[in-house]
PDB file of C-alpha atoms in Angstrom:
ATOM      1  CA  MET A   1      -1.374  20.638   5.424  1.00 97.00           C
ATOM      2  CA  LYS A   2      -1.453  17.800   2.985  1.00 97.00           C
ATOM      3  CA  ILE A   3      -3.300  18.289  -0.289  1.00 98.00           C
ATOM      4  CA  VAL A   4      -4.047  15.906  -3.132  1.00 98.00           C
ATOM      5  CA  ILE A   5      -4.380  17.976  -6.302  1.00 98.00           C
ATOM      6  CA  GLN A   6      -6.286  16.461  -9.198  1.00 98.00           C
ATOM      7  CA  ARG A   7      -6.608  18.116 -12.603  1.00 98.00           C
ATOM      8  CA  VAL A   8     -10.221  17.595 -13.597  1.00 98.00           C
ATOM      9  CA  SER A   9     -12.526  18.317 -16.494  1.00 98.00           C
ATOM     10  CA  GLU A  10     -15.397  18.321 -13.989  1.00 98.00           C
ATOM     11  CA  ALA A  11     -16.029  17.486 -10.341  1.00 98.00           C
ATOM     12  CA  SER A  12     -18.824  17.709  -7.792  1.00 98.00           C
ATOM     13  CA  VAL A  13     -19.606  17.007  -4.144  1.00 98.00           C
ATOM     14  CA  ASN A  14     -22.923  15.536  -3.067  1.00 98.00           C
ATOM     15  CA  VAL A  15     -24.227  15.617   0.534  1.00 97.00           C
ATOM     16  CA  ASP A  16     -27.522  13.941   1.414  1.00 96.00           C
ATOM     17  CA  GLY A  17     -28.510  13.695  -2.250  1.00 96.00           C
ATOM     18  CA  LYS A  18     -27.829  17.379  -3.014  1.00 97.00           C
ATOM     19  CA  ILE A  19     -24.928  18.829  -4.962  1.00 98.00           C
ATOM     20  CA  VAL A  20     -23.206  21.321  -2.642  1.00 98.00           C
ATOM     21  CA  GLY A  21     -20.200  22.110  -4.848  1.00 98.00           C
ATOM     22  CA  GLU A  22     -19.611  21.694  -8.555  1.00 98.00           C
ATOM     23  CA  ILE A  23     -16.935  22.807 -11.016  1.00 98.00           C
ATOM     24  CA  SER A  24     -15.969  22.404 -14.628  1.00 98.00           C
ATOM     25  CA  GLN A  25     -12.325  22.402 -15.800  1.00 98.00           C
ATOM     26  CA  GLY A  26      -9.908  23.076 -12.983  1.00 98.00           C
ATOM     27  CA  LEU A  27      -8.620  21.495  -9.798  1.00 98.00           C
ATOM     28  CA  LEU A  28     -10.142  19.207  -7.193  1.00 98.00           C
ATOM     29  CA  LEU A  29      -8.273  19.674  -3.912  1.00 98.00           C
ATOM     30  CA  LEU A  30      -8.546  17.064  -1.142  1.00 98.00           C
ATOM     31  CA  ILE A  31      -7.297  18.881   1.953  1.00 98.00           C
ATOM     32  CA  GLY A  32      -6.017  17.451   5.226  1.00 97.00           C
ATOM     33  CA  VAL A  33      -5.129  19.824   8.065  1.00 98.00           C
ATOM     34  CA  HIS A  34      -2.387  18.704  10.473  1.00 97.00           C
ATOM     35  CA  GLN A  35      -2.554  19.684  14.150  1.00 96.00           C
ATOM     36  CA  ASP A  36       0.647  21.761  13.761  1.00 96.00           C
ATOM     37  CA  ASP A  37      -0.528  23.723  10.694  1.00 97.00           C
ATOM     38  CA  ASP A  38      -1.158  27.462  10.692  1.00 97.00           C
ATOM     39  CA  GLU A  39      -1.948  30.217   8.194  1.00 97.00           C
ATOM     40  CA  SER A  40       1.619  30.243   6.861  1.00 97.00           C
ATOM     41  CA  ASP A  41       1.126  26.655   5.685  1.00 97.00           C
ATOM     42  CA  ALA A  42      -2.094  27.630   3.915  1.00 97.00           C
ATOM     43  CA  ASP A  43      -0.479  30.719   2.363  1.00 97.00           C
ATOM     44  CA  TRP A  44       2.421  28.715   0.932  1.00 97.00           C
ATOM     45  CA  LEU A  45       0.111  26.058  -0.512  1.00 98.00           C
ATOM     46  CA  VAL A  46      -2.257  28.626  -2.046  1.00 98.00           C
ATOM     47  CA  GLN A  47       0.628  30.281  -3.908  1.00 97.00           C
ATOM     48  CA  LYS A  48       2.069  26.944  -5.090  1.00 97.00           C
ATOM     49  CA  ILE A  49      -1.298  25.601  -6.234  1.00 98.00           C
ATOM     50  CA  LEU A  50      -2.361  28.759  -8.083  1.00 98.00           C
ATOM     51  CA  SER A  51       0.975  28.841  -9.941  1.00 97.00           C
ATOM     52  CA  LEU A  52       1.335  25.095 -10.560  1.00 98.00           C
ATOM     53  CA  ARG A  53       1.711  24.614 -14.322  1.00 98.00           C
ATOM     54  CA  ILE A  54      -0.210  21.394 -14.972  1.00 98.00           C
ATOM     55  CA  PHE A  55      -2.594  22.444 -17.762  1.00 98.00           C
ATOM     56  CA  SER A  56      -1.658  22.006 -21.403  1.00 96.00           C
ATOM     57  CA  ASP A  57      -0.799  24.876 -23.702  1.00 96.00           C
ATOM     58  CA  ASP A  58      -1.496  24.916 -27.446  1.00 96.00           C
ATOM     59  CA  ALA A  59       1.536  22.697 -28.033  1.00 96.00           C
ATOM     60  CA  GLY A  60       0.240  20.080 -25.570  1.00 93.00           C
ATOM     61  CA  LYS A  61       2.888  20.824 -22.931  1.00 96.00           C
ATOM     62  CA  MET A  62       2.000  21.387 -19.281  1.00 96.00           C
ATOM     63  CA  ASN A  63       2.834  25.100 -19.190  1.00 97.00           C
ATOM     64  CA  LEU A  64      -0.354  26.699 -17.863  1.00 98.00           C
ATOM     65  CA  SER A  65      -1.655  27.188 -14.331  1.00 98.00           C
ATOM     66  CA  VAL A  66      -5.249  27.119 -13.130  1.00 98.00           C
ATOM     67  CA  LYS A  67      -5.075  30.929 -13.121  1.00 98.00           C
ATOM     68  CA  ASP A  68      -3.869  30.975 -16.742  1.00 98.00           C
ATOM     69  CA  ILE A  69      -6.876  28.946 -17.910  1.00 98.00           C
ATOM     70  CA  CYS A  70      -9.346  30.718 -15.564  1.00 98.00           C
ATOM     71  CA  GLY A  71     -10.200  27.302 -14.133  1.00 98.00           C
ATOM     72  CA  ASP A  72     -12.388  26.421 -11.189  1.00 98.00           C
ATOM     73  CA  ILE A  73     -11.317  24.949  -7.837  1.00 98.00           C
ATOM     74  CA  LEU A  74     -13.287  22.510  -5.671  1.00 98.00           C
ATOM     75  CA  CYS A  75     -12.023  22.133  -2.076  1.00 98.00           C
ATOM     76  CA  VAL A  76     -12.923  19.041  -0.064  1.00 98.00           C
ATOM     77  CA  SER A  77     -11.807  18.538   3.542  1.00 96.00           C
ATOM     78  CA  GLN A  78     -10.327  15.080   4.109  1.00 95.00           C
ATOM     79  CA  PHE A  79      -8.709  14.355   7.463  1.00 95.00           C
ATOM     80  CA  THR A  80      -7.956  10.773   6.347  1.00 94.00           C
ATOM     81  CA  LEU A  81      -5.022  12.116   4.307  1.00 95.00           C
ATOM     82  CA  LEU A  82      -3.199  12.348   7.634  1.00 94.00           C
ATOM     83  CA  ALA A  83      -3.594   8.659   8.448  1.00 93.00           C
ATOM     84  CA  ASP A  84      -0.765   6.957  10.282  1.00 91.00           C
ATOM     85  CA  TYR A  85      -0.817   3.369   9.055  1.00 91.00           C
ATOM     86  CA  LYS A  86       2.576   2.183  10.303  1.00 89.00           C
ATOM     87  CA  LYS A  87       1.332   0.133  13.271  1.00 89.00           C
ATOM     88  CA  GLY A  88      -1.373  -2.482  12.981  1.00 88.00           C
ATOM     89  CA  HIS A  89      -4.173  -2.445  10.444  1.00 92.00           C
ATOM     90  CA  ARG A  90      -6.418   0.342  11.694  1.00 92.00           C
ATOM     91  CA  PRO A  91      -5.118   3.787  10.732  1.00 93.00           C
ATOM     92  CA  SER A  92      -4.663   6.418  13.397  1.00 92.00           C
ATOM     93  CA  PHE A  93      -5.705  10.009  12.735  1.00 94.00           C
ATOM     94  CA  ILE A  94      -4.151  11.499  15.860  1.00 93.00           C
ATOM     95  CA  SER A  95      -2.071  14.018  13.863  1.00 94.00           C
ATOM     96  CA  ALA A  96      -5.134  15.483  12.134  1.00 95.00           C
ATOM     97  CA  ALA A  97      -6.236  18.832  13.522  1.00 96.00           C
ATOM     98  CA  ARG A  98      -9.367  18.858  15.668  1.00 95.00           C
ATOM     99  CA  PRO A  99     -12.365  20.608  14.049  1.00 95.00           C
ATOM    100  CA  GLU A 100     -11.969  23.731  16.203  1.00 97.00           C
ATOM    101  CA  LYS A 101      -8.593  24.304  14.512  1.00 97.00           C
ATOM    102  CA  ALA A 102      -9.161  22.609  11.151  1.00 97.00           C
ATOM    103  CA  VAL A 103     -12.385  24.419  10.198  1.00 97.00           C
ATOM    104  CA  PRO A 104     -11.002  27.978  10.540  1.00 97.00           C
ATOM    105  CA  LEU A 105      -7.814  27.002   8.668  1.00 97.00           C
ATOM    106  CA  PHE A 106      -9.823  25.287   5.898  1.00 97.00           C
ATOM    107  CA  GLU A 107     -12.008  28.404   5.596  1.00 97.00           C
ATOM    108  CA  TYR A 108      -8.921  30.640   5.567  1.00 98.00           C
ATOM    109  CA  PHE A 109      -7.378  28.505   2.805  1.00 98.00           C
ATOM    110  CA  LYS A 110     -10.539  28.852   0.693  1.00 98.00           C
ATOM    111  CA  SER A 111     -10.717  32.616   1.268  1.00 98.00           C
ATOM    112  CA  GLU A 112      -7.089  33.022   0.172  1.00 98.00           C
ATOM    113  CA  LEU A 113      -7.788  30.992  -2.989  1.00 98.00           C
ATOM    114  CA  ALA A 114     -10.832  33.182  -3.675  1.00 98.00           C
ATOM    115  CA  LYS A 115      -8.600  36.273  -3.798  1.00 98.00           C
ATOM    116  CA  SER A 116      -7.390  34.915  -7.163  1.00 97.00           C
ATOM    117  CA  GLY A 117     -10.791  35.726  -8.659  1.00 97.00           C
ATOM    118  CA  LEU A 118     -11.348  32.111  -9.673  1.00 98.00           C
ATOM    119  CA  LYS A 119     -14.572  30.224  -8.926  1.00 98.00           C
ATOM    120  CA  ILE A 120     -14.036  28.389  -5.610  1.00 98.00           C
ATOM    121  CA  GLN A 121     -16.514  25.736  -4.480  1.00 98.00           C
ATOM    122  CA  SER A 122     -16.339  23.315  -1.565  1.00 97.00           C
ATOM    123  CA  GLY A 123     -17.879  20.401   0.186  1.00 95.00           C
ATOM    124  CA  ILE A 124     -19.187  20.605   3.745  1.00 95.00           C
ATOM    125  CA  PHE A 125     -16.591  20.130   6.470  1.00 92.00           C
ATOM    126  CA  GLY A 126     -17.229  16.938   8.444  1.00 90.00           C
ATOM    127  CA  ALA A 127     -20.141  15.781   6.278  1.00 94.00           C
ATOM    128  CA  ASP A 128     -20.417  12.368   4.640  1.00 95.00           C
ATOM    129  CA  MET A 129     -19.617  13.488   1.095  1.00 97.00           C
ATOM    130  CA  LYS A 130     -19.804  11.721  -2.230  1.00 97.00           C
ATOM    131  CA  VAL A 131     -17.162  13.165  -4.539  1.00 98.00           C
ATOM    132  CA  SER A 132     -17.438  12.653  -8.296  1.00 98.00           C
ATOM    133  CA  LEU A 133     -14.766  13.668 -10.738  1.00 98.00           C
ATOM    134  CA  THR A 134     -13.386  13.172 -14.183  1.00 98.00           C
ATOM    135  CA  ASN A 135      -9.619  13.186 -13.689  1.00 96.00           C
ATOM    136  CA  ASP A 136      -8.030  14.825 -16.730  1.00 96.00           C
ATOM    137  CA  GLY A 137      -4.806  13.142 -17.807  1.00 94.00           C
ATOM    138  CA  PRO A 138      -4.817  11.732 -15.184  1.00 95.00           C
ATOM    139  CA  VAL A 139      -2.787  14.346 -13.354  1.00 97.00           C
ATOM    140  CA  THR A 140      -2.575  13.905  -9.584  1.00 97.00           C
ATOM    141  CA  ILE A 141      -0.022  15.609  -7.331  1.00 97.00           C
ATOM    142  CA  VAL A 142       0.417  15.456  -3.554  1.00 97.00           C
ATOM    143  CA  MET A 143       1.709  18.583  -1.779  1.00 97.00           C
ATOM    144  CA  GLU A 144       2.647  18.953   1.866  1.00 95.00           C
ATOM    145  CA  SER A 145       3.336  22.296   3.485  1.00 94.00           C
ATOM    146  CA  LYS A 146       5.901  20.720   5.823  1.00 87.00           C
ATOM    147  CA  GLU A 147       8.062  20.083   2.739  1.00 82.00           C
ATOM    148  CA  LYS A 148       8.226  23.760   1.775  1.00 75.00           C
ATOM    149  CA  GLY A 149      11.775  23.944   3.093  1.00 64.00           C
TER     150      GLY A 149
END
């Protein structure tokens, strides 16, 4: 799995003119599922993301996690994160998981995040989504489960 993590002061997802997911301070997660991913990839990423200290403490240092601040999380599926752009000018998405695998793993990932007790919102898998956000910092981090070592 490949995830772009953005620290936000607010974010929302709009589908067909309706807001389907909306958060205040927390994390916007853009999530790409690779064809070789499984629940162990999701588990590792959930633990890393929930413990990632990218929120400022009283001294202004990034010492707090999303759990520490009781922040919200907005999950948005985005297969384009797995683009292979090495040949030609049209990206290939052949390594992205097919929906029959990606949807259950995306749902599993969200359910594991929800065990934290934080507010978890999401877009609609496969929909044409309009994502709005106010990136706080900006702080943006890319995580890949294949790099867990």
